[in-house]
C-alpha cells in the first residue's frame, strides 16, 4: 500500500504515474489553437477525467464504464486562452474557447456581457476564470483510500480592484462512476468584495438526443426571455437537432434533499444511461437550463447551470441582491458531483420528484 504524489512540474513535463487501478497521465497538445494546452488525465478504476489546468481547471471530458460525457462544440478545443479574446468589444469573446463538459463562470462576474451607459464593456460573457491558468497543481494517488485527488488554485486578481483565489479539489474513487469537486473561493484582500459563480455543465450526444429528459424537483420555473416562451410546455424534454433553431433558456429554483443537495438528472431517450449532477443548494440556489437544439454540427448541447445567481449582466444581478459578499480573507465553498446512474438509480431518481412546480408562462420580473 502506498501514496504517490505528482507535482505540477512533473505534469508539465508530460509525465505519467500509476498505482494499482489509479493513474495520472499528462500531455501537451500540438497544433492550431490547441498548441501548448496541458491535459491531465485522472484514472480511477474504469473512470477517466480530463482536467485542463490552463483553462481554470475545467473538466473537458468524463468517460466512465465506456460512456463519454461531454459535447461536440464547433470550437476545436481545448483552446489555449491566448486565443480567447475576453476583451472583445462585443463581450462575447469567451465563446471562442467554449467546449468543456464543466466550465466555471466567474469569479467577478458570471453572466451576460455588461456594458456602461456609454457602451464600454464592463464585464464580458461568463467572466474570466475559465481562461486563467492554475497554480500549485498536484495529483495524489492513494491506493489505501482508492482515490485520485487533484488539487490546485486559480487566481483572479487585479491590482487596486480585487484579489480572489479559487482553491480546487477534484476526487475520483476507483469503485464509483463519480467525479466530485470542491471549489473554495477566498477573498485575499484586506478589503471586502463581492463575487459570483456559475457552473456551465454541458451534455451532448450520446446522452442528449430526441426524447431525452431532465429530472429535477423544481419549485418554480420561468423562461428567460420571449425566445423561450414557446418551449415552456416542453421545458424538461428534448427534440432532435434542428438546424437553425435558436437557444432557449429557463430559470428555476429546486427543492434540495434532506442533506441540502439539489440534483438534476439527464436521462437518455432509451433510459439506458443517465448522468446525475448534484450540488449544495445553499451556496448555488439559482439553476439555469440552457437548451441549444440547433444542428449537430453547430453544437447540439444542453447546459445545466447552478449558480449563485442567474446569468444576467452583473449590474442587473447586483440590483437584485444576487452577488456574494466576502469580508476580508473570508471564503465560500461550492461542493458538486457528476455520476453515471444505473437503471435502478434512474427509477429512484424519477420517483423522488415530489413537487409540482409553479411554472410561469412568461419571464419573471426580477429573474430576467
mmCIF file of C-alpha atoms in Angstrom:
data_model
loop_
_atom_site.group_PDB
_atom_site.id
_atom_site.type_symbol
_atom_site.label_atom_id
_atom_site.label_comp_id
_atom_site.label_asym_id
_atom_site.label_seq_id
_atom_site.Cartn_x
_atom_site.Cartn_y
_atom_site.Cartn_z
ATOM 1 C CA UNK A 1 0.000 0.000 0.000
ATOM 2 C CA UNK A 2 1.364 3.442 -0.910
ATOM 3 C CA UNK A 3 0.704 7.034 -1.871
ATOM 4 C CA UNK A 4 2.198 8.685 -4.923
ATOM 5 C CA UNK A 5 2.352 12.472 -5.420
ATOM 6 C CA UNK A 6 2.828 14.104 -8.812
ATOM 7 C CA UNK A 7 3.667 17.816 -8.895
ATOM 8 C CA UNK A 8 2.844 20.477 -11.472
ATOM 9 C CA UNK A 9 6.435 20.483 -12.714
ATOM 10 C CA UNK A 10 6.205 16.744 -13.358
ATOM 11 C CA UNK A 11 2.833 17.125 -15.065
ATOM 12 C CA UNK A 12 4.114 19.993 -17.220
ATOM 13 C CA UNK A 13 6.939 17.741 -18.408
ATOM 14 C CA UNK A 14 4.389 15.256 -19.794
ATOM 15 C CA UNK A 15 4.568 12.519 -17.212
ATOM 16 C CA UNK A 16 2.620 9.505 -16.011
ATOM 17 C CA UNK A 17 2.281 7.510 -12.804
ATOM 18 C CA UNK A 18 0.210 4.519 -11.747
ATOM 19 C CA UNK A 19 -0.676 2.742 -8.527
ATOM 20 C CA UNK A 20 -2.935 -0.287 -8.933
ATOM 21 C CA UNK A 21 -6.227 0.875 -10.517
ATOM 22 C CA UNK A 22 -5.194 4.524 -10.117
ATOM 23 C CA UNK A 23 -3.225 6.586 -12.619
ATOM 24 C CA UNK A 24 -2.422 10.054 -13.882
ATOM 25 C CA UNK A 25 -1.065 10.992 -17.269
ATOM 26 C CA UNK A 26 -0.295 14.410 -18.717
ATOM 27 C CA UNK A 27 0.484 15.703 -22.183
ATOM 28 C CA UNK A 28 0.579 18.957 -24.114
ATOM 29 C CA UNK A 29 -1.465 19.330 -27.271
ATOM 30 C CA UNK A 30 0.101 20.355 -30.522
ATOM 31 C CA UNK A 31 -1.259 22.300 -33.472
ATOM 32 C CA UNK A 32 -3.681 25.153 -34.084
ATOM 33 C CA UNK A 33 -5.466 26.861 -31.227
ATOM 34 C CA UNK A 34 -4.702 23.827 -29.032
ATOM 35 C CA UNK A 35 -0.961 24.410 -29.148
ATOM 36 C CA UNK A 36 0.573 24.085 -25.695
ATOM 37 C CA UNK A 37 -2.603 23.242 -23.749
ATOM 38 C CA UNK A 38 -1.849 20.889 -20.849
ATOM 39 C CA UNK A 39 -4.188 17.901 -20.448
ATOM 40 C CA UNK A 40 -4.145 15.977 -17.177
ATOM 41 C CA UNK A 41 -5.997 12.676 -17.297
ATOM 42 C CA UNK A 42 -7.027 11.151 -13.959
ATOM 43 C CA UNK A 43 -7.906 7.452 -13.858
ATOM 44 C CA UNK A 44 -9.647 5.568 -11.044
ATOM 45 C CA UNK A 45 -10.880 2.114 -11.990
ATOM 46 C CA UNK A 46 -12.906 2.500 -15.180
ATOM 47 C CA UNK A 47 -13.497 6.247 -14.754
ATOM 48 C CA UNK A 48 -11.320 8.735 -16.651
ATOM 49 C CA UNK A 49 -11.460 12.505 -16.253
ATOM 50 C CA UNK A 50 -9.566 15.049 -18.330
ATOM 51 C CA UNK A 51 -8.742 18.269 -16.466
ATOM 52 C CA UNK A 52 -7.413 21.477 -18.046
ATOM 53 C CA UNK A 53 -5.037 23.394 -15.713
ATOM 54 C CA UNK A 54 -4.541 26.100 -18.361
ATOM 55 C CA UNK A 55 -8.290 26.705 -18.525
ATOM 56 C CA UNK A 56 -9.196 27.292 -14.897
ATOM 57 C CA UNK A 57 -9.062 23.577 -14.007
ATOM 58 C CA UNK A 58 -12.109 22.982 -16.191
ATOM 59 C CA UNK A 59 -13.178 19.388 -16.848
ATOM 60 C CA UNK A 60 -13.038 18.624 -20.555
ATOM 61 C CA UNK A 61 -14.460 15.084 -20.634
ATOM 62 C CA UNK A 62 -15.532 12.273 -18.319
ATOM 63 C CA UNK A 63 -15.532 8.659 -19.537
ATOM 64 C CA UNK A 64 -16.922 6.005 -17.186
ATOM 65 C CA UNK A 65 -17.952 2.427 -17.888
ATOM 66 C CA UNK A 66 -17.141 3.145 -21.523
ATOM 67 C CA UNK A 67 -19.675 6.008 -21.723
ATOM 68 C CA UNK A 68 -18.490 9.538 -22.534
ATOM 69 C CA UNK A 69 -19.918 12.695 -21.003
ATOM 70 C CA UNK A 70 -19.223 15.938 -22.821
ATOM 71 C CA UNK A 71 -20.281 17.544 -26.074
ATOM 72 C CA UNK A 72 -19.044 18.270 -29.573
ATOM 73 C CA UNK A 73 -18.529 22.002 -29.945
ATOM 74 C CA UNK A 74 -17.768 23.507 -33.337
ATOM 75 C CA UNK A 75 -14.829 25.070 -31.486
ATOM 76 C CA UNK A 76 -11.964 22.606 -31.879
ATOM 77 C CA UNK A 77 -10.688 22.682 -28.344
ATOM 78 C CA UNK A 78 -9.357 22.681 -25.801
ATOM 79 C CA UNK A 79 -8.372 26.187 -26.892
ATOM 80 C CA UNK A 80 -5.374 27.898 -25.357
ATOM 81 C CA UNK A 81 -6.531 31.057 -23.514
ATOM 82 C CA UNK A 82 -4.163 33.173 -25.614
ATOM 83 C CA UNK A 83 -6.642 32.676 -28.470
ATOM 84 C CA UNK A 84 -9.732 33.710 -26.475
ATOM 85 C CA UNK A 85 -10.375 37.474 -26.821
ATOM 86 C CA UNK A 86 -12.112 38.147 -23.499
ATOM 87 C CA UNK A 87 -11.855 41.919 -24.002
ATOM 88 C CA UNK A 88 -13.503 41.946 -27.442
ATOM 89 C CA UNK A 89 -15.941 44.916 -27.578
ATOM 90 C CA UNK A 90 -18.958 42.632 -28.165
ATOM 91 C CA UNK A 91 -18.286 40.924 -24.836
ATOM 92 C CA UNK A 92 -18.721 37.518 -26.496
ATOM 93 C CA UNK A 93 -15.087 36.515 -26.924
ATOM 94 C CA UNK A 94 -15.489 33.786 -24.265
ATOM 95 C CA UNK A 95 -17.339 31.696 -26.864
ATOM 96 C CA UNK A 96 -14.146 31.311 -28.913
ATOM 97 C CA UNK A 97 -12.841 28.788 -26.369
ATOM 98 C CA UNK A 98 -16.020 27.058 -25.193
ATOM 99 C CA UNK A 99 -16.086 23.253 -25.485
ATOM 100 C CA UNK A 100 -15.721 21.765 -21.965
ATOM 101 C CA UNK A 101 -18.048 19.470 -20.071
ATOM 102 C CA UNK A 102 -17.546 21.652 -16.973
ATOM 103 C CA UNK A 103 -16.678 25.313 -17.493
ATOM 104 C CA UNK A 104 -16.715 27.608 -14.466
ATOM 105 C CA UNK A 105 -18.094 31.117 -14.891
ATOM 106 C CA UNK A 106 -16.930 33.874 -12.532
ATOM 107 C CA UNK A 107 -15.345 34.947 -10.285
ATOM 108 C CA UNK A 108 -16.042 38.662 -10.507
ATOM 109 C CA UNK A 109 -18.965 38.163 -12.915
ATOM 110 C CA UNK A 110 -20.587 35.102 -14.464
ATOM 111 C CA UNK A 111 -23.401 36.197 -16.761
ATOM 112 C CA UNK A 112 -24.202 38.011 -19.996
ATOM 113 C CA UNK A 113 -21.989 40.882 -21.166
ATOM 114 C CA UNK A 114 -22.407 44.034 -19.096
ATOM 115 C CA UNK A 115 -21.934 47.486 -20.613
ATOM 116 C CA UNK A 116 -21.647 51.010 -19.224
ATOM 117 C CA UNK A 117 -24.060 53.713 -20.364
ATOM 118 C CA UNK A 118 -21.510 54.858 -22.968
ATOM 119 C CA UNK A 119 -21.285 51.352 -24.450
ATOM 120 C CA UNK A 120 -17.945 50.419 -22.890
ATOM 121 C CA UNK A 121 -17.659 46.753 -21.934
ATOM 122 C CA UNK A 122 -17.603 46.312 -18.157
ATOM 123 C CA UNK A 123 -17.756 42.517 -17.905
ATOM 124 C CA UNK A 124 -17.534 40.015 -20.735
ATOM 125 C CA UNK A 125 -19.684 36.915 -21.107
ATOM 126 C CA UNK A 126 -19.242 34.450 -18.220
ATOM 127 C CA UNK A 127 -16.193 36.126 -16.711
ATOM 128 C CA UNK A 128 -12.516 35.175 -16.761
ATOM 129 C CA UNK A 129 -11.969 32.164 -14.513
ATOM 130 C CA UNK A 130 -12.286 29.536 -17.289
ATOM 131 C CA UNK A 131 -9.393 31.154 -19.169
ATOM 132 C CA UNK A 132 -6.934 31.639 -16.304
ATOM 133 C CA UNK A 133 -4.060 29.223 -15.548
ATOM 134 C CA UNK A 134 -3.837 27.176 -12.358
ATOM 135 C CA UNK A 135 -1.078 27.295 -9.754
ATOM 136 C CA UNK A 136 0.182 24.654 -7.315
ATOM 137 C CA UNK A 137 -1.387 21.727 -9.141
ATOM 138 C CA UNK A 138 -0.715 18.346 -7.542
ATOM 139 C CA UNK A 139 -2.155 14.871 -8.041
ATOM 140 C CA UNK A 140 -2.175 12.270 -5.256
ATOM 141 C CA UNK A 141 -2.747 8.573 -5.924
ATOM 142 C CA UNK A 142 -3.828 6.795 -2.733
ATOM 143 C CA UNK A 143 -4.396 3.065 -3.100
ATOM 144 C CA UNK A 144 -5.423 2.724 0.564
ATOM 145 C CA UNK A 145 -8.411 5.023 0.067
ATOM 146 C CA UNK A 146 -8.728 4.014 -3.590
ATOM 147 C CA UNK A 147 -8.752 7.653 -4.682
ATOM 148 C CA UNK A 148 -7.140 10.009 -7.149
ATOM 149 C CA UNK A 149 -7.156 13.617 -5.957
ATOM 150 C CA UNK A 150 -6.149 16.683 -7.928
ATOM 151 C CA UNK A 151 -5.669 19.991 -6.140
ATOM 152 C CA UNK A 152 -4.797 23.421 -7.483
ATOM 153 C CA UNK A 153 -5.561 27.121 -7.285
ATOM 154 C CA UNK A 154 -6.605 29.767 -9.792
ATOM 155 C CA UNK A 155 -6.163 33.494 -9.118
ATOM 156 C CA UNK A 156 -8.367 36.251 -10.492
ATOM 157 C CA UNK A 157 -6.557 39.370 -9.344
ATOM 158 C CA UNK A 158 -6.389 42.973 -10.480
ATOM 159 C CA UNK A 159 -4.248 45.448 -8.585
ATOM 160 C CA UNK A 160 -6.397 48.005 -6.727
ATOM 161 C CA UNK A 161 -9.625 46.179 -7.655
ATOM 162 C CA UNK A 162 -9.921 42.564 -6.459
ATOM 163 C CA UNK A 163 -7.872 39.603 -5.269
ATOM 164 C CA UNK A 164 -9.797 36.325 -5.479
ATOM 165 C CA UNK A 165 -8.344 32.829 -5.352
ATOM 166 C CA UNK A 166 -10.194 29.600 -6.140
ATOM 167 C CA UNK A 167 -8.814 26.529 -4.339
ATOM 168 C CA UNK A 168 -9.980 23.357 -6.120
ATOM 169 C CA UNK A 169 -10.018 19.688 -5.158
ATOM 170 C CA UNK A 170 -11.238 17.030 -7.626
ATOM 171 C CA UNK A 171 -11.692 13.458 -6.320
ATOM 172 C CA UNK A 172 -12.279 10.132 -8.089
ATOM 173 C CA UNK A 173 -12.928 6.787 -6.359
ATOM 174 C CA UNK A 174 -11.855 3.565 -8.031
ATOM 175 C CA UNK A 175 -15.125 1.809 -7.152
ATOM 176 C CA UNK A 176 -17.535 4.612 -8.137
ATOM 177 C CA UNK A 177 -18.539 6.093 -11.530
ATOM 178 C CA UNK A 178 -18.451 9.521 -9.871
ATOM 179 C CA UNK A 179 -16.397 12.706 -10.020
ATOM 180 C CA UNK A 180 -16.707 15.126 -7.101
ATOM 181 C CA UNK A 181 -15.111 18.513 -6.653
ATOM 182 C CA UNK A 182 -14.986 21.355 -4.169
ATOM 183 C CA UNK A 183 -14.093 24.933 -5.040
ATOM 184 C CA UNK A 184 -13.315 27.325 -2.197
ATOM 185 C CA UNK A 185 -13.216 30.957 -3.297
ATOM 186 C CA UNK A 186 -11.187 33.191 -0.986
ATOM 187 C CA UNK A 187 -11.030 36.974 -0.809
ATOM 188 C CA UNK A 188 -7.311 37.516 -0.192
ATOM 189 C CA UNK A 189 -7.690 41.278 0.066
ATOM 190 C CA UNK A 190 -7.836 43.413 3.204
ATOM 191 C CA UNK A 191 -10.949 44.985 1.666
ATOM 192 C CA UNK A 192 -14.444 43.479 1.395
ATOM 193 C CA UNK A 193 -15.581 42.397 -2.065
ATOM 194 C CA UNK A 194 -18.340 40.572 -3.903
ATOM 195 C CA UNK A 195 -18.209 37.632 -6.307
ATOM 196 C CA UNK A 196 -20.328 35.340 -8.475
ATOM 197 C CA UNK A 197 -20.010 31.713 -9.554
ATOM 198 C CA UNK A 198 -21.866 29.589 -12.100
ATOM 199 C CA UNK A 199 -21.079 26.054 -13.273
ATOM 200 C CA UNK A 200 -21.733 25.664 -17.005
ATOM 201 C CA UNK A 201 -22.085 21.847 -17.207
ATOM 202 C CA UNK A 202 -22.740 20.742 -20.777
ATOM 203 C CA UNK A 203 -24.039 17.470 -22.194
ATOM 204 C CA UNK A 204 -24.345 16.433 -25.833
ATOM 205 C CA UNK A 205 -24.831 13.086 -27.616
ATOM 206 C CA UNK A 206 -24.920 10.212 -26.908
ATOM 207 C CA UNK A 207 -26.686 11.209 -23.674
ATOM 208 C CA UNK A 208 -28.582 14.066 -25.319
ATOM 209 C CA UNK A 209 -30.977 13.285 -28.150
ATOM 210 C CA UNK A 210 -34.600 13.248 -29.243
ATOM 211 C CA UNK A 211 -36.653 12.014 -26.298
ATOM 212 C CA UNK A 212 -34.022 12.735 -23.631
ATOM 213 C CA UNK A 213 -35.486 14.043 -20.384
ATOM 214 C CA UNK A 214 -34.340 16.207 -17.486
ATOM 215 C CA UNK A 215 -35.449 15.143 -13.996
ATOM 216 C CA UNK A 216 -35.405 17.919 -11.397
ATOM 217 C CA UNK A 217 -37.517 18.610 -8.319
ATOM 218 C CA UNK A 218 -38.351 22.144 -9.438
ATOM 219 C CA UNK A 219 -40.161 24.586 -7.173
ATOM 220 C CA UNK A 220 -40.542 27.468 -9.629
ATOM 221 C CA UNK A 221 -39.642 27.968 -13.294
ATOM 222 C CA UNK A 222 -39.785 30.831 -15.798
ATOM 223 C CA UNK A 223 -38.473 31.350 -19.334
ATOM 224 C CA UNK A 224 -35.550 33.752 -19.520
ATOM 225 C CA UNK A 225 -36.952 35.710 -22.459
ATOM 226 C CA UNK A 226 -39.501 35.696 -25.280
ATOM 227 C CA UNK A 227 -37.444 33.172 -27.253
ATOM 228 C CA UNK A 228 -38.009 30.550 -24.542
ATOM 229 C CA UNK A 229 -41.743 31.143 -24.012
ATOM 230 C CA UNK A 230 -42.788 28.611 -26.651
ATOM 231 C CA UNK A 231 -40.649 25.931 -25.016
ATOM 232 C CA UNK A 232 -42.232 26.257 -21.556
ATOM 233 C CA UNK A 233 -44.661 23.293 -22.044
ATOM 234 C CA UNK A 234 -41.706 21.049 -23.001
ATOM 235 C CA UNK A 235 -39.007 22.619 -20.836
ATOM 236 C CA UNK A 236 -37.711 19.292 -19.486
ATOM 237 C CA UNK A 237 -37.743 17.337 -22.770
ATOM 238 C CA UNK A 238 -35.532 17.436 -25.843
ATOM 239 C CA UNK A 239 -36.020 17.158 -29.592
ATOM 240 C CA UNK A 240 -33.681 16.000 -32.360
ATOM 241 C CA UNK A 241 -31.183 18.519 -33.767
ATOM 242 C CA UNK A 242 -32.941 21.200 -35.809
ATOM 243 C CA UNK A 243 -30.542 23.303 -37.913
ATOM 244 C CA UNK A 244 -31.207 26.989 -37.367
ATOM 245 C CA UNK A 245 -33.127 26.577 -34.129
ATOM 246 C CA UNK A 246 -32.117 29.189 -31.557
ATOM 247 C CA UNK A 247 -31.192 28.601 -27.957
ATOM 248 C CA UNK A 248 -33.878 28.513 -25.279
ATOM 249 C CA UNK A 249 -33.145 29.215 -21.626
ATOM 250 C CA UNK A 250 -35.192 28.679 -18.480
ATOM 251 C CA UNK A 251 -34.517 29.915 -14.942
ATOM 252 C CA UNK A 252 -35.649 27.920 -11.911
ATOM 253 C CA UNK A 253 -35.246 27.018 -8.269
ATOM 254 C CA UNK A 254 -35.078 23.437 -6.980
ATOM 255 C CA UNK A 255 -36.103 21.709 -3.787
ATOM 256 C CA UNK A 256 -32.988 20.299 -2.067
ATOM 257 C CA UNK A 257 -32.984 16.889 -0.377
ATOM 258 C CA UNK A 258 -32.596 16.281 3.334
ATOM 259 C CA UNK A 259 -28.831 16.672 3.019
ATOM 260 C CA UNK A 260 -29.228 20.088 1.398
ATOM 261 C CA UNK A 261 -28.243 18.970 -2.093
ATOM 262 C CA UNK A 262 -30.058 19.863 -5.300
ATOM 263 C CA UNK A 263 -29.990 17.331 -8.119
ATOM 264 C CA UNK A 264 -30.518 17.281 -11.876
ATOM 265 C CA UNK A 265 -30.618 14.005 -13.796
ATOM 266 C CA UNK A 266 -30.340 13.918 -17.581
ATOM 267 C CA UNK A 267 -31.768 10.638 -18.911
ATOM 268 C CA UNK A 268 -31.039 9.323 -22.405
ATOM 269 C CA UNK A 269 -34.056 8.674 -24.625
ATOM 270 C CA UNK A 270 -33.852 4.883 -24.254
ATOM 271 C CA UNK A 271 -33.450 5.111 -20.480
ATOM 272 C CA UNK A 272 -30.223 3.085 -20.542
ATOM 273 C CA UNK A 273 -27.928 5.846 -19.330
ATOM 274 C CA UNK A 274 -28.217 8.934 -17.176
ATOM 275 C CA UNK A 275 -25.938 11.471 -15.566
ATOM 276 C CA UNK A 276 -26.725 12.886 -12.152
ATOM 277 C CA UNK A 277 -25.338 16.312 -11.346
ATOM 278 C CA UNK A 278 -25.679 17.462 -7.742
ATOM 279 C CA UNK A 279 -24.569 20.438 -5.657
ATOM 280 C CA UNK A 280 -25.197 22.163 -2.349
ATOM 281 C CA UNK A 281 -28.252 24.351 -2.875
ATOM 282 C CA UNK A 282 -27.483 26.855 -0.123
ATOM 283 C CA UNK A 283 -24.461 28.219 -1.983
ATOM 284 C CA UNK A 284 -25.850 27.714 -5.516
ATOM 285 C CA UNK A 285 -29.591 28.483 -5.242
ATOM 286 C CA UNK A 286 -30.267 29.524 -8.860
ATOM 287 C CA UNK A 287 -30.491 26.986 -11.698
ATOM 288 C CA UNK A 288 -30.316 27.885 -15.376
ATOM 289 C CA UNK A 289 -31.306 25.345 -18.037
ATOM 290 C CA UNK A 290 -29.772 26.072 -21.451
ATOM 291 C CA UNK A 291 -31.190 24.151 -24.405
ATOM 292 C CA UNK A 292 -29.257 24.577 -27.650
ATOM 293 C CA UNK A 293 -31.070 22.223 -30.024
ATOM 294 C CA UNK A 294 -29.736 23.511 -33.335
ATOM 295 C CA UNK A 295 -27.819 21.496 -35.891
ATOM 296 C CA UNK A 296 -25.455 18.743 -34.760
ATOM 297 C CA UNK A 297 -22.502 20.433 -36.460
ATOM 298 C CA UNK A 298 -23.344 23.721 -34.728
ATOM 299 C CA UNK A 299 -23.143 22.352 -31.184
ATOM 300 C CA UNK A 300 -26.238 20.368 -30.161
ATOM 301 C CA UNK A 301 -25.995 20.624 -26.387
ATOM 302 C CA UNK A 302 -27.783 21.326 -23.137
ATOM 303 C CA UNK A 303 -26.303 23.157 -20.169
ATOM 304 C CA UNK A 304 -27.291 22.507 -16.549
ATOM 305 C CA UNK A 305 -26.006 25.585 -14.754
ATOM 306 C CA UNK A 306 -26.319 26.051 -10.986
ATOM 307 C CA UNK A 307 -25.148 29.444 -9.811
ATOM 308 C CA UNK A 308 -25.068 31.982 -7.049
ATOM 309 C CA UNK A 309 -27.337 33.991 -9.356
ATOM 310 C CA UNK A 310 -28.935 33.884 -12.795
ATOM 311 C CA UNK A 311 -26.533 34.666 -15.665
ATOM 312 C CA UNK A 312 -27.821 38.148 -16.434
ATOM 313 C CA UNK A 313 -25.452 41.132 -16.624
ATOM 314 C CA UNK A 314 -23.739 41.636 -13.290
ATOM 315 C CA UNK A 315 -25.208 45.125 -12.837
ATOM 316 C CA UNK A 316 -28.735 43.654 -13.012
ATOM 317 C CA UNK A 317 -27.931 40.829 -10.606
ATOM 318 C CA UNK A 318 -26.296 43.247 -8.190
ATOM 319 C CA UNK A 319 -29.519 45.280 -8.061
ATOM 320 C CA UNK A 320 -31.413 42.069 -7.224
ATOM 321 C CA UNK A 321 -29.012 41.289 -4.382
ATOM 322 C CA UNK A 322 -27.630 38.213 -6.121
ATOM 323 C CA UNK A 323 -23.909 38.751 -5.563
ATOM 324 C CA UNK A 324 -21.938 37.035 -2.804
ATOM 325 C CA UNK A 325 -20.328 39.346 -0.228
ATOM 326 C CA UNK A 326 -16.919 38.297 1.057
ATOM 327 C CA UNK A 327 -15.329 40.015 4.016
ATOM 328 C CA UNK A 328 -11.537 40.448 4.008
ATOM 329 C CA UNK A 329 -9.892 36.997 3.945
ATOM 330 C CA UNK A 330 -13.286 35.251 4.071
ATOM 331 C CA UNK A 331 -14.229 32.415 1.727
ATOM 332 C CA UNK A 332 -17.166 30.420 0.382
ATOM 333 C CA UNK A 333 -17.135 26.764 -0.740
ATOM 334 C CA UNK A 334 -19.053 25.008 -3.508
ATOM 335 C CA UNK A 335 -19.438 21.192 -3.497
ATOM 336 C CA UNK A 336 -20.544 19.396 -6.670
ATOM 337 C CA UNK A 337 -20.512 15.927 -8.228
ATOM 338 C CA UNK A 338 -21.313 14.168 -11.509
ATOM 339 C CA UNK A 339 -22.010 10.444 -11.677
ATOM 340 C CA UNK A 340 -23.428 7.851 -14.036
ATOM 341 C CA UNK A 341 -26.586 6.087 -12.878
ATOM 342 C CA UNK A 342 -27.779 2.507 -13.236
ATOM 343 C CA UNK A 343 -31.304 1.677 -14.408
ATOM 344 C CA UNK A 344 -32.428 1.184 -10.789
ATOM 345 C CA UNK A 345 -30.967 4.544 -9.795
ATOM 346 C CA UNK A 346 -32.776 6.220 -12.693
ATOM 347 C CA UNK A 347 -36.087 4.824 -11.459
ATOM 348 C CA UNK A 348 -35.338 6.026 -7.931
ATOM 349 C CA UNK A 349 -34.494 9.499 -9.247
ATOM 350 C CA UNK A 350 -37.779 9.651 -11.142
ATOM 351 C CA UNK A 351 -39.752 8.543 -8.094
ATOM 352 C CA UNK A 352 -38.023 11.167 -5.971
ATOM 353 C CA UNK A 353 -39.664 14.076 -7.778
ATOM 354 C CA UNK A 354 -42.493 15.133 -5.489
ATOM 355 C CA UNK A 355 -43.006 18.813 -6.248
ATOM 356 C CA UNK A 356 -45.463 20.302 -8.702
ATOM 357 C CA UNK A 357 -43.557 23.401 -9.783
ATOM 358 C CA UNK A 358 -45.023 26.840 -10.197
ATOM 359 C CA UNK A 359 -44.449 27.488 -13.904
ATOM 360 C CA UNK A 360 -44.574 30.980 -15.331
ATOM 361 C CA UNK A 361 -45.575 31.285 -18.971
ATOM 362 C CA UNK A 362 -43.534 34.483 -19.386
ATOM 363 C CA UNK A 363 -40.297 35.850 -17.933
ATOM 364 C CA UNK A 364 -40.499 36.594 -14.229
ATOM 365 C CA UNK A 365 -39.676 40.160 -13.173
ATOM 366 C CA UNK A 366 -36.561 40.175 -11.039
ATOM 367 C CA UNK A 367 -35.262 36.979 -12.585
ATOM 368 C CA UNK A 368 -34.609 38.423 -16.045
#
